[in-house]
Amino acid sequence: MVGLQEGMCPGLDGGLLRSLLAADVKTVEDLVSSDLEEVAQKCSVSYKALYAIRRVLLAQHTAFPVSGADLYDELLSSTAIISTGNPSLDKLLDSGLYTGEVTELSGGPGSGKSQVCFGVAVHVSHQLKQRVIYIDTTGGLTASRLLEMLQSETSDRDEQMEALQRIHVFRLFDAYSLRDRLSTLRSGGLLQASGGGSVKAVIVDSVSAVISPLLGGKQNEGMSLMIQAALALKTMAKDFGVAVLVTNHVTRGGRGEVQPGLGASWSHIPRSRILLERTDRAPSGCSSTLRSATLIKSSRQPCLIKEELDLQWWSRSERRSSGKRKRDEADS
Amino acid sequence: MNESGTQLLARLEARRCLKDIEPRLFAEDEGPRHGEVVELCGAEGTGKTELLYHLLCRCVLPEAAGGLEVDALFVDTDYSLDMLRLVSILDSRLSSAGLEEAALRSSLSRLLVVHCSSSSQLLLTLHYLETTLNSRPSLALLLIDSISAFYWLDRCEGGASISRQEEKLSKCAELLGRLLRDYKFTIFATCHTIRRSCSGLAASRSSTLEADRPYLCRPWQRLVTHRVLCSRQEAENHTAGGSREEKRQVFRVHCSSSSSRTKASRISSFCVTDAGVQFI
C-alpha cells in the first residue's frame, strides 16, 4: 500500500491532499479504485483535476505490459548457462545452471549439498572468472576448504588468490537478516557487494536452516518471511541475470518416501529441483564420495532421471584426472 | 461515465469466444464462454504451467497451425514464465504445420506479458488493464500465473483480522468481475495448493479433498466458473518408437464446471512432450 503524499505528482498539493484524507482516500490504491465523481463532489475539486492525478499515479505505479517478441529477444541476449563444473550434474541440469532461475538442491545430512555448492563456487570463480555471492547460514563454509579445492585445479598461487577474492561470503544466522540481506542485494547492492564486478551466481546454503524453525504453529510470519526471501531471490535472478542455487533439507512424505522440505508453498519457487542421496552400493573403498542425484522437477527434461556424482573429483578435467590417477596408482 | 466512440465499440463488440479452446479438457460443450473464469489448481509438478502454455499457444498461433489468432495477456506474479520453453512449443507446432520464422514473430507479438511483484501492484495493473482492453479489441484471454502468489504476504500484512488479510485479493476479484462483465473476455488462473495431501496407507479421501479445497477469498471463489484439478499419476511404462521401454509421466486433470447452466465434470489425462501437452 503506497500512501498519498504531497508533491507525489503535479496537482497533488497540500490542500487537495487534506481534503482527500478527510474523504477517507489515504492510499494510491484507494484513489485509483474509488468513484472519481463521488470523490470530486465530496472534496469539491474538479473531476478533471482528479482524473489527471489518477492517470499520473497509475503510470507511476503500474507494471507495464511487454510484448512477447521483445521479451523473447531480451531473454535470448541475456540468458546464459553457467556450467557447474561437474559433467554429470551438468547433464542432469540440461548443461548447467540457467541465469534468471532458481535451482534447488535438497538432501539429507551428509549428502554433499555444501560440497556441491563449494564446487560450483570454485568453478565459477576460477574457470569462468566471474564473481559469486555465497550466503552461508549454517557456518559450514571455510576458506581452507575452498583453497584446497582450488589447489586441485591450479598450482599457481596468484590464480588461487584471485579466485578466492571473487567469492564474496555473507554469514547470517536468522531469517530476518536473510530477508534484509536479499532485499539489499536486490535493490542495487549486488554491484556494491561484489566491488563492481559482474556477479553470475548467488548461492544460499541453506535456506531451510533459517526458515524452517519459524514454520508451523498458527502464526503466519514464518511463511511470509519465506515468500519474501523467495521473491527477492527470483527478482534478483531475473533483473541481474544471475543463476541462483539454494539448498534445502529433506523430510519423509506420507508413504515414507524422501521429499524436499519447507512444504508445499516453497515447492513452487524453484524452477528445477535435485535430490541428492548417498548410494547404497559400496565399490572397493570409495563408497564415501559417491552420491546419486535425481532430478525431481524440471521444465526442460523428463523427470526422475538419475546421475551419479563423485564428490572427490569435481571437475574431472581430462588432463588433471589422468595425471592424478597415475600418481595414485604409483603410490598404491 | 463518459467514454469515447472507440471505447464504446471496444466494449460492445464481441471478443472471440474461447469455447473451443480445448475440447478434450472440458466436458461436452462446456468450454469457457464470455466472461467466465477457469481456475487450474494442483500441487507442484502436476503440469499446470504446461497446460497454461498449451492453451496460450492455441490462442496465439495462426489458424494455419491450428490456433485461434487472438491476443492474450499474461500476468506473471511469481516470475515463473519460461519464455524459452514457450517458444520451443510454438516452434515445434509451427514447423509441423510447415510455417516459417515470420509466423513465430507474429504469434509472439500477439502476447503481452506483465510482471507484478505485490498484490497492490497487481490491483493497480488490473486498473490499467482497462486501457489495454480498450486499445486491443482482439484481446480475448487473460492468463494469471498465479493468483495465489501473494497469499502468505497478504495474510501476514493483514494482522489478526481476516477481512484485512483478504482485502487486496477481494478488491482484485471485484475489479476483475466488473471488467469481465463490461468487456467479456476469459480468464485462466493457476492457484497453487498450500497443503500437501498425505497419500500414505492411512490416507482417506478426506485428506486429498482437504488439500484441494479452495482457500482464497470468497469474491474470487464466486468468480470461478470452471475448476480444473491437476494431479500426477504414477509414471507408467510405455514403448516408444523402437523396442525401448521408457517411463512416461502421465498427468490427470479433473475439470468441473459449475456455471449457471449445468454442473458437469470430465476427467482426462495428458503427458508432456517436447511439443507441449499431448492428451491421451
XYZ file of C-alpha atoms in Angstrom, chain A residues 1 29-30 32-33 54 58 61-69 71-73 75 220 223-224 228 231 234-235 238 254-255 259-260 263-265 267-268 271 273 297 299, chain B residues 43-44 48 78-85 87 105 108-109 111-115 120-121 123-125 127-128 149 152-153 155-156 168 171 192-194 196 199-200 234:
82
model
C 0.000 0.000 0.000
C -4.976 2.157 -4.359
C -7.935 3.920 -2.704
C -7.447 4.576 -8.174
C -10.325 2.281 -7.213
C -5.229 9.330 -11.185
C -1.315 4.832 -12.361
C 2.980 2.646 -10.031
C 1.785 0.065 -12.543
C 3.826 -2.540 -14.247
C 3.746 -2.100 -17.999
C 2.946 -4.879 -20.448
C 5.798 -6.009 -22.662
C 5.251 -7.692 -25.999
C 6.173 -11.361 -26.138
C 8.526 -10.807 -29.077
C 10.699 -10.252 -24.085
C 11.974 -13.213 -26.088
C 14.676 -11.128 -27.773
C 15.939 -13.247 -22.934
C 1.888 -16.632 9.553
C 5.513 -18.325 5.756
C 5.536 -14.642 4.897
C 9.578 -12.582 0.830
C 10.544 -13.292 -4.204
C 13.640 -14.605 -8.022
C 13.646 -10.873 -8.724
C 15.683 -12.109 -13.319
C 3.117 -39.946 3.672
C 4.387 -43.122 2.029
C 10.929 -35.395 -0.285
C 12.363 -31.864 -0.066
C 6.369 -27.588 2.471
C 4.045 -27.116 -0.462
C 4.279 -23.321 -0.670
C 7.820 -26.191 -3.773
C 6.573 -23.797 -6.456
C 12.363 -23.962 -11.399
C 14.966 -29.398 -8.117
C 11.362 -31.127 -11.087
C 10.737 -27.652 -17.145
C 0.365 -29.265 -6.246
C 3.828 -28.682 -7.596
C -0.460 -26.647 -14.510
C 5.964 -15.160 -9.429
C 8.439 -14.925 -12.306
C 7.508 -18.383 -13.489
C 7.064 -17.660 -17.194
C 9.652 -19.638 -19.100
C 9.783 -17.864 -22.466
C 12.322 -20.307 -23.866
C 10.017 -23.262 -23.206
C 8.966 -20.541 -27.802
C 7.324 -13.408 -34.609
C 4.754 -13.722 -30.166
C 3.596 -10.198 -30.919
C 1.254 -11.994 -26.487
C 1.639 -9.297 -23.831
C 3.453 -10.056 -20.572
C 3.187 -8.107 -17.311
C 5.205 -8.814 -14.112
C -1.017 -3.716 -4.578
C 0.826 -3.637 -7.869
C -4.518 -4.247 -8.253
C -3.093 -1.163 -9.940
C -2.097 -3.169 -13.006
C -6.918 -0.970 -13.277
C -4.514 -0.146 -16.076
C 1.419 -15.904 -5.181
C 1.023 -15.552 2.625
C 2.311 -11.993 2.253
C -2.087 -12.820 5.428
C 0.877 -11.595 7.392
C -6.445 -6.804 -1.562
C -10.563 -5.884 -4.485
C -1.043 -23.427 -6.009
C -2.100 -25.760 -3.231
C -0.728 -24.854 0.151
C 0.434 -31.443 0.878
C -1.010 -40.229 0.284
C 0.098 -42.881 2.754
C 2.472 -42.958 -11.293
